[in-house]
Short mmCIF file of C-alpha atoms (C1' of nucleotides) in Angstrom, two decimals:
data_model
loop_
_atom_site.label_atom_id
_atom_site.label_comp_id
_atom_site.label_asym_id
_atom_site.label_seq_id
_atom_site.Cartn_x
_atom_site.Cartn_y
_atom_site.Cartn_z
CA UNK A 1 0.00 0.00 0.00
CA UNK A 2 1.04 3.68 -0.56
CA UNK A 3 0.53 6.42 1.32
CA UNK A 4 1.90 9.87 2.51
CA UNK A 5 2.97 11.71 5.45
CA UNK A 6 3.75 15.47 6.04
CA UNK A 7 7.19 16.69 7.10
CA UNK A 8 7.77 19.47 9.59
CA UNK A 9 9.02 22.91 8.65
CA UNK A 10 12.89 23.44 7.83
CA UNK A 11 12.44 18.96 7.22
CA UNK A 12 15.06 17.86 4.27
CA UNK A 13 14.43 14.31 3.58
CA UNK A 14 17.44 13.14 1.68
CA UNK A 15 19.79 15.28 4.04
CA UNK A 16 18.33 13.67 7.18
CA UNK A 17 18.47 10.14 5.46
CA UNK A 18 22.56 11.04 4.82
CA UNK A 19 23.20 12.68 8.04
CA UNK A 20 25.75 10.29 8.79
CA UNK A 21 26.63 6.94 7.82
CA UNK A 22 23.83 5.06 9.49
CA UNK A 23 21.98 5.13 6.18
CA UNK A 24 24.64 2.96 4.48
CA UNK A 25 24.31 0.11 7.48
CA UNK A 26 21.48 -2.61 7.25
CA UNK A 27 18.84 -2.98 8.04
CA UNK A 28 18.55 0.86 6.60
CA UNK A 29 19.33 0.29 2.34
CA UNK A 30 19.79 3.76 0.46
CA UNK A 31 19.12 3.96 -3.03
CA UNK A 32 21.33 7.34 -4.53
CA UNK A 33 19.42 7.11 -7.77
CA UNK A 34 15.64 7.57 -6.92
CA UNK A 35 16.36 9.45 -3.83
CA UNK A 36 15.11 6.38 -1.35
CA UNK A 37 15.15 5.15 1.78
CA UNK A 38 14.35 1.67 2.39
CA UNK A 39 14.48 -0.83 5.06
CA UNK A 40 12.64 -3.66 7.41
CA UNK A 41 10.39 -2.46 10.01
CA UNK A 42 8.58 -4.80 12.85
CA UNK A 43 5.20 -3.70 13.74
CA UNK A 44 4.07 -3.68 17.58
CA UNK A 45 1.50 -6.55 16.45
CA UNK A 46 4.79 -8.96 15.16
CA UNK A 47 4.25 -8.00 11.77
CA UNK A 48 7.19 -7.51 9.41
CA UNK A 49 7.03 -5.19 6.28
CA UNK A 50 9.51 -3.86 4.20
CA UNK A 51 9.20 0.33 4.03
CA UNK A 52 10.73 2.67 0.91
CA UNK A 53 10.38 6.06 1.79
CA UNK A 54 10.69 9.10 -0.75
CA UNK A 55 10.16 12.81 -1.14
CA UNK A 56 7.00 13.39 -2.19
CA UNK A 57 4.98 16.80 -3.78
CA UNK A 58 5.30 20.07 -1.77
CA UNK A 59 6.16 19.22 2.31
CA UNK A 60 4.95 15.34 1.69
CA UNK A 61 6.82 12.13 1.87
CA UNK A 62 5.80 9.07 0.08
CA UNK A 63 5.03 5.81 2.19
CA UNK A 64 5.24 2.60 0.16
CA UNK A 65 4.68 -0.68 1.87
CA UNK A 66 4.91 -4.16 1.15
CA UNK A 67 1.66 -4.84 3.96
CA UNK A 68 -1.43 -3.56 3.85
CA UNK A 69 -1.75 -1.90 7.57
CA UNK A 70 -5.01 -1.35 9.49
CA UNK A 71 -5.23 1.73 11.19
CA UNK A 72 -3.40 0.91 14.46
CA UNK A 73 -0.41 -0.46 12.61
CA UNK A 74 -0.46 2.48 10.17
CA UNK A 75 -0.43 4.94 13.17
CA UNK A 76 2.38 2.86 14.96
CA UNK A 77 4.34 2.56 11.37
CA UNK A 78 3.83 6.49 10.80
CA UNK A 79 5.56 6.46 14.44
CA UNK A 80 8.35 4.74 13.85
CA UNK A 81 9.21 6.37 10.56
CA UNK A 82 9.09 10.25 12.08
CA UNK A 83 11.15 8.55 15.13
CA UNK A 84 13.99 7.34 12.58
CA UNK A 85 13.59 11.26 10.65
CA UNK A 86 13.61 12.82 13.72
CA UNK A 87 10.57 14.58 12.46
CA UNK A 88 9.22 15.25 16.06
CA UNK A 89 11.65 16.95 17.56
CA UNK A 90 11.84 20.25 17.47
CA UNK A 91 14.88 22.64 16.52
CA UNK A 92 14.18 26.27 16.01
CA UNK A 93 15.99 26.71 18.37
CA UNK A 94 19.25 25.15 17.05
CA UNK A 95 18.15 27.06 13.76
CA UNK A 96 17.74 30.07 15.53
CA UNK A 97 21.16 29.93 16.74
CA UNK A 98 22.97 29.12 14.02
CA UNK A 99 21.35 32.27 11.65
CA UNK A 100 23.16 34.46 14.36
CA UNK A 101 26.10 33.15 13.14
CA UNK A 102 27.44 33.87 9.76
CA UNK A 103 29.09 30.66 9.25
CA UNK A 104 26.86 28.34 10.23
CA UNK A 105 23.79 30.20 8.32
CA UNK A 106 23.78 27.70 5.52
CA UNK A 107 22.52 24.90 8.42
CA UNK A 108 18.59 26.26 8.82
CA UNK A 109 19.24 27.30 5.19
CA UNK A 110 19.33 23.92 3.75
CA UNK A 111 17.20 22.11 6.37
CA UNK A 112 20.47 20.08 7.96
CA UNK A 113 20.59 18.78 11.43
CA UNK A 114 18.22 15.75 11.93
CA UNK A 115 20.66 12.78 12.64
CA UNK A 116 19.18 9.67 11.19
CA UNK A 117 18.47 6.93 13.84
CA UNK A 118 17.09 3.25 14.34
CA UNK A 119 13.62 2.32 15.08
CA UNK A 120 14.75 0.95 18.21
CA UNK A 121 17.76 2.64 21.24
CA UNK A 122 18.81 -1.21 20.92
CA UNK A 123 19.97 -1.00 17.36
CA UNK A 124 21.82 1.90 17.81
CA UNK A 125 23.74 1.39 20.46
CA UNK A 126 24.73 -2.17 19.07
CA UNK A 127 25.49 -0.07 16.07
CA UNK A 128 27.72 2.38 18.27
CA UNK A 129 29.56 0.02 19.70
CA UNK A 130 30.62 -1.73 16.23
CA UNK A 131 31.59 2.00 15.26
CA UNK A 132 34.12 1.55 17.75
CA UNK A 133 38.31 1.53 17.48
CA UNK A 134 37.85 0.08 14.03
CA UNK A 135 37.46 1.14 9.97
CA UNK A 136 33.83 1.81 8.99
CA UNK A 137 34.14 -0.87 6.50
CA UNK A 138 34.88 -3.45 9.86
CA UNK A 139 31.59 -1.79 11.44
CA UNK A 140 29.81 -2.81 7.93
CA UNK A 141 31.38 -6.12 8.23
CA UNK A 142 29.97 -6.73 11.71
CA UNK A 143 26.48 -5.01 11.09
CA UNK A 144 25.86 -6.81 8.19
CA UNK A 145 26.90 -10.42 10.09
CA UNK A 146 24.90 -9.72 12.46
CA UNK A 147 21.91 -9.41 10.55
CA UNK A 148 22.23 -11.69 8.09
CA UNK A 149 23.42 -14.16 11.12
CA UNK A 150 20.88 -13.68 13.34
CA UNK A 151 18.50 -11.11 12.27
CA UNK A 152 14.65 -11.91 10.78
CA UNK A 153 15.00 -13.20 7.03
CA UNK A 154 12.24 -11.12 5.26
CA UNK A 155 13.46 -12.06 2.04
CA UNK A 156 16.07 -13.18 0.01
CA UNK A 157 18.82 -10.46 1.43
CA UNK A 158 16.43 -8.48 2.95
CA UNK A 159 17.13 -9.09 6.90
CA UNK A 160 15.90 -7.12 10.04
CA UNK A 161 18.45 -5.92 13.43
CA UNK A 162 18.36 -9.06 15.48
CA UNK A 163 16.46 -8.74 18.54
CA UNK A 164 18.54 -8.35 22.01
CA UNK A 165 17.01 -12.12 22.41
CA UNK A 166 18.40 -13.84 19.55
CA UNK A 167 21.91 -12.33 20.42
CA UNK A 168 21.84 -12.93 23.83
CA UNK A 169 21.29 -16.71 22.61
CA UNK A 170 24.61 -17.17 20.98
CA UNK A 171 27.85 -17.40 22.39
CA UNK A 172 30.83 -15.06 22.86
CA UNK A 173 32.70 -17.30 20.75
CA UNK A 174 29.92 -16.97 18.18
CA UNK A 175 30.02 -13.36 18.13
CA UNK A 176 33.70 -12.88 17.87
CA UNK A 177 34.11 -15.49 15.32
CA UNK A 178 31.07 -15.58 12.86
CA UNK A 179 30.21 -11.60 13.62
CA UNK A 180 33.75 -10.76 13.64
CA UNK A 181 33.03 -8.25 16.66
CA UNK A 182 36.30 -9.28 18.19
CA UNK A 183 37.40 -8.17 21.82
CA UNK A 184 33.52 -6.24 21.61
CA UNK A 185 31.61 -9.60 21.59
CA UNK A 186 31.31 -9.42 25.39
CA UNK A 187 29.97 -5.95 25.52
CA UNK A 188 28.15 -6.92 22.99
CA UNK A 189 26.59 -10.24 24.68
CA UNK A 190 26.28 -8.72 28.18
CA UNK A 191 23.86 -5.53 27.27
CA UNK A 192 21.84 -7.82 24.95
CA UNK A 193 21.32 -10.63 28.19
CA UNK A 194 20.88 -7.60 30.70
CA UNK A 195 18.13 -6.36 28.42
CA UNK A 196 16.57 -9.71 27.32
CA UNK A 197 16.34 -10.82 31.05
CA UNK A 198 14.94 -7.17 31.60
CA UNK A 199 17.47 -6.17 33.48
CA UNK A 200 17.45 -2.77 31.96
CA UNK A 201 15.59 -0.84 29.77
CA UNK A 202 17.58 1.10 27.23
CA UNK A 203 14.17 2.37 25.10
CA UNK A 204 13.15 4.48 28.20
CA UNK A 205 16.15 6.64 27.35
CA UNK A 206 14.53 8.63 24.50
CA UNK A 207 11.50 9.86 26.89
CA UNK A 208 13.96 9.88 29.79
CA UNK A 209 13.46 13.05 31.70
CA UNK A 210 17.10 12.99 33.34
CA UNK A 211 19.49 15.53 32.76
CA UNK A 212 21.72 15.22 30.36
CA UNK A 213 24.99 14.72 32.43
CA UNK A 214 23.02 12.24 34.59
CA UNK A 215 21.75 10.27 31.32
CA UNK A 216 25.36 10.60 29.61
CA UNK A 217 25.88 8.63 33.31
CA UNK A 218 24.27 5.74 32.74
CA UNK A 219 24.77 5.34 28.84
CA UNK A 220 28.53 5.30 30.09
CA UNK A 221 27.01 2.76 32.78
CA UNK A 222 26.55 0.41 29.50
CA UNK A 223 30.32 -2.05 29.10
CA UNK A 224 31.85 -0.72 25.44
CA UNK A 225 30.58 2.62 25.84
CA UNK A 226 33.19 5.22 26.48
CA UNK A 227 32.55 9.05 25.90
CA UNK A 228 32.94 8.87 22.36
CA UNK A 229 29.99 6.15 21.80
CA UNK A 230 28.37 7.84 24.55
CA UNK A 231 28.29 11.39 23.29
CA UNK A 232 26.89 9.95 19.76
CA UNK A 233 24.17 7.62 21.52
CA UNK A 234 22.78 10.79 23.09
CA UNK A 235 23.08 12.68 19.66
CA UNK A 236 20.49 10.19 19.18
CA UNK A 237 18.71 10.38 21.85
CA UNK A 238 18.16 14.17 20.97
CA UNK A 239 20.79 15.26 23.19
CA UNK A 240 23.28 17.50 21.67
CA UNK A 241 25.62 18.81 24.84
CA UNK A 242 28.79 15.99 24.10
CA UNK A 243 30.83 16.22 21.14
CA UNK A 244 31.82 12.85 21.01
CA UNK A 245 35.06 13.36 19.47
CA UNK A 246 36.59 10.40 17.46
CA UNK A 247 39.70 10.54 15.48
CA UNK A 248 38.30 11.35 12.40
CA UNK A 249 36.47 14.45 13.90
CA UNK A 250 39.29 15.44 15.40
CA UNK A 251 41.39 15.58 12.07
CA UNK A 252 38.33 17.35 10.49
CA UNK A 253 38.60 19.82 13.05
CA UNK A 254 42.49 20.63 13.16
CA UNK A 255 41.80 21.24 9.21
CA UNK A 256 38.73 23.33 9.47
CA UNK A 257 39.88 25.54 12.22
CA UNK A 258 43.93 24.91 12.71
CA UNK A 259 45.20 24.30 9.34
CA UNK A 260 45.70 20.65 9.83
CA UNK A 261 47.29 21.39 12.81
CA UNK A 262 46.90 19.11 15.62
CA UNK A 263 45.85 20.19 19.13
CA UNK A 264 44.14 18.81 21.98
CA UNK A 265 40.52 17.98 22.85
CA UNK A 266 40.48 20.56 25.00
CA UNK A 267 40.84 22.92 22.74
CA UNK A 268 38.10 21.67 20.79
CA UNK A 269 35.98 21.81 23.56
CA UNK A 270 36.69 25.47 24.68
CA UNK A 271 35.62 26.18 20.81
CA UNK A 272 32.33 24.51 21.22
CA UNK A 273 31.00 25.72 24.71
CA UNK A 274 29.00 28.93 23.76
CA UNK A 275 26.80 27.02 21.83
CA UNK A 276 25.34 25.31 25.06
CA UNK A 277 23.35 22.29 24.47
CA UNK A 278 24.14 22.39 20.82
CA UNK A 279 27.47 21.94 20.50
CA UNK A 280 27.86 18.57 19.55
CA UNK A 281 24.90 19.43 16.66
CA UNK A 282 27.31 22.65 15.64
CA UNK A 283 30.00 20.37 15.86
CA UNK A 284 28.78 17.77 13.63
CA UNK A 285 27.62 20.73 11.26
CA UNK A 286 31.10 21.75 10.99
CA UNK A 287 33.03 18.35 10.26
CA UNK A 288 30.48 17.52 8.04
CA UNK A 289 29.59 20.48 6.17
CA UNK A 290 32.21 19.07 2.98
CA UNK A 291 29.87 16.14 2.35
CA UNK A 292 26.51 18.93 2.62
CA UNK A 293 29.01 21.05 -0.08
CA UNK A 294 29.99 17.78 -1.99
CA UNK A 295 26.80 15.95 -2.32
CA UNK A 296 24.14 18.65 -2.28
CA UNK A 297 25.52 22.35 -3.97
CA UNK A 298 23.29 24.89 -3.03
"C1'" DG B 1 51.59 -14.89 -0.34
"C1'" DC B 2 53.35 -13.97 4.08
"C1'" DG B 3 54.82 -11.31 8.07
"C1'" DT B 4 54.89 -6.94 10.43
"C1'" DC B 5 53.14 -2.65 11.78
"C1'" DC B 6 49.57 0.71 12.61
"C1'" DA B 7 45.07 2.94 13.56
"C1'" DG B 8 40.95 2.87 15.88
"C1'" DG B 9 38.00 3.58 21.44
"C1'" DT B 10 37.43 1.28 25.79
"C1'" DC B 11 38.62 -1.26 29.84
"C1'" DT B 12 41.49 -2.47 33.65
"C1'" DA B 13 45.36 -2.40 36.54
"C1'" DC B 14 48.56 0.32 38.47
"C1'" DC B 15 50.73 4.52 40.26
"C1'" DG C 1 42.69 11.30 38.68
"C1'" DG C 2 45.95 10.14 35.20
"C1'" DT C 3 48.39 6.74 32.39
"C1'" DA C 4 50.08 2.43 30.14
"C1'" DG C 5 49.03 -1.67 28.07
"C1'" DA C 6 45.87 -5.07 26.26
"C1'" DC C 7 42.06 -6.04 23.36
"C1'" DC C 8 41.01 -7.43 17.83
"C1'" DT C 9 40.62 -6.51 13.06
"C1'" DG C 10 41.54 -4.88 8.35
"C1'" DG C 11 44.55 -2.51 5.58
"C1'" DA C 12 49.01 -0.80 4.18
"C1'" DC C 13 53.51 -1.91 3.40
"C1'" DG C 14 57.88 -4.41 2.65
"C1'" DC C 15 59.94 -8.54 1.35
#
DNA sequence: GCGTCCAGGTCTACC
DNA sequence: GGTAGACCTGGACGC
C-alpha cells in the first residue's frame, strides 16, 4: 500500500536520510538514484514489512509498503518512521542559533541537522559500539553479520536488526568469530542478556526526563561505551551537549579551524561551549559540512 | 603470499 | 585522577 505523510518545517528528507553513515548500514538500504530510503520495520502486532520512503509533492513524503496496515499499525508505522527522521523533535531553536552566526547560516538554510536513527535505542547502540576503534568498513562487516546471522530473514537479502534475544542466545565465541566483533563480543553479549532478562531498559532513554549529564551517566554505565559512543548515543537520543570526538572528527577539526594542525581535545571543547546544548549538533555541522558542499551544492 | 606494523575507542590495573 | 598496556581486526607496506 502507498501512502503519505507530512514533514515538519525546515524537514530535508534526503539530508536527514545522509546525516551520517547510518543510512549505508542494514537494516537501513539507500538507493542514490531515486532518492530512497528503504528498510525492514517490525510492527508492535509482530508484523514484518519492508518500508521505501521518498520525497513526495510540496512538504509530503511518500510511504510505500509491502503490507497492507489497518489503522493501528499504520499509526504505529507512521511512528516509527518520524522517530527514525527525527521529524518530532523540534529545533528552532538550534536554527535560531545558528542564523546568528554567519558561518553556520547555511545549516537552517538547507534544512540540515536531523541525525538519522534506528527504530529501536537497541539498534543503535549495538550499532555504536561496532563504530568503535575500528574502519567503517569493519563496522559494515559486523552489522551486516549480524543481521544476516541472526536477524529476521524477510526475504532473500532483505534481513531485520536481530532482537537483544536472539543475540543474547549465541555465544561469545559466536560473536567474535562468525560476527567478527572481536574483543567487543562481550559488551556486545552482556547488554543484549541484561536487556533480554529485563534487566534494563535502554528504550526508556529517549523519553527519559534525566538531565543530560546524569543520562550521559548511565549510557557510560553500558560495558563498550566510552565518551565517544556515549556522546553519539545521546546525539540520538536528541541530546546535543557531548561532542563525542573520534579521530576522524578530530582531524576534520584541526583542518577546518587549525590548518591541519593538531591540538588537543580541549581545545576543541573550549571552541564549542558557547553554543550550550548544541554543541555537539554545531560540531557535527562543521566536520560535516564538505559532504553537505559535496553531495548537495546549493 | 606472508609477516609486520599501525590505527581505531574502551577497559582495567597500576601509580 | 591520570596513564600504560591489552584487546582485535583490516589494511598498508615491505619482502
Amino acid at each position: 500500500m502507498t501512502f503519505t505523510i507530512n514533514v515538519p518545517k525546515n524537514f530535508s528528507f534526503w539530508r536527514t536520510v545522509y546525516s551520517h553513515g547510518w543510512c549505508a548500514l542494514p537494516p537501513f538500504k539507500v538507493d542514490k538514484e531515486n532518492k530512497s530510503l528503504e528498510r525492514i520495520f517490525k510492527l508492535a502486532s509482530g508484523k514484518h514489512l519492508a518500508v521505501v520512503i521518498k520525497d513526495g509533492k510540496k512538504e509530503k513524503l511518500d510511504i510505500f509498503s509491502t503490507l497492507k496496515l489497518n489503522g493501528n499499525e499504520k499509526k504505529d508505522l507512521i511512528f516509527q518512521l518520524k522517530s527514525c527522521l527525527r521529524m518530532q523533535e523540534d529545533y528552532s531553536e538550534f536554527y535560531k542559533e545558528a542564523r546568528e552566526h554567519k558561518e553556520y547560516r547555511w545549516i537552517p538554510k538547507i534544512g540540515a541537522g536531523r541525525l538519522l536513527r534506528a527504530p529501536t535505542v537497541f539498534e543503535d547502540v549495538i550499532k555504536m559500539i561496532c563504530t568503535t576503534n575500528c574502519s567503517w568498513a569493519l563496522t559494515e562487516i559486523m552489522v551486516s553479520n549480524l543481521c544476516k546471522k541472526l536477524g529476521f530473514k524477510f526475504q532473500d537479502s532483505c534481513f531485520m536488526f536481530p532482537t537483544p534475544e536472539a543475540i543474547a542466545g549465541v555465544t561469545e565465541k559466536y560473536l567474535r568469530k562468525e560476527i567478527r566483533a572481536g574483543y567487543r563480543a562481550p559488551y556486545i553479549l552482556e547488554l543484549s542478556r541484561r536487556i533480554a532478562k529485563g534487566d534494563i531498559d535502554i528504550d526508556k532513554w529517549r523519553t527519559s526526563s534525566l538531565p543530560t549529564e546524569e543520562l550521559f551517566k548511565e549510557v557510560r554505565s553500558v560495558k563498550g561505551i566510552g565518551p565517544y559512543a556515549a556522546g553519539n548515543i545521546l546525539k540520538l537520543l536528541g541530546r546535543y551537549d557531548y561532542l563525542a570526538i573520534d579521530s576522524w572528527c578530530r582531524k576534520k577539526y584541526f583542518e577546518i579551524h587549525r590548518n591541519g594542525k593538531a591540538s588537543t581535545d580541549t581545545i576543541i571543547e573550549r571552541h564549542y561551549k558557547p553554543f550550550g546544548k548544541w554543541r555537539g549538533l554545531f560540531f557535527w555541522m562543521d566536520v560535516t559540512k564538505d559532504w553537505h558542499d559535496r553531495e548537495f551544492p546549493l
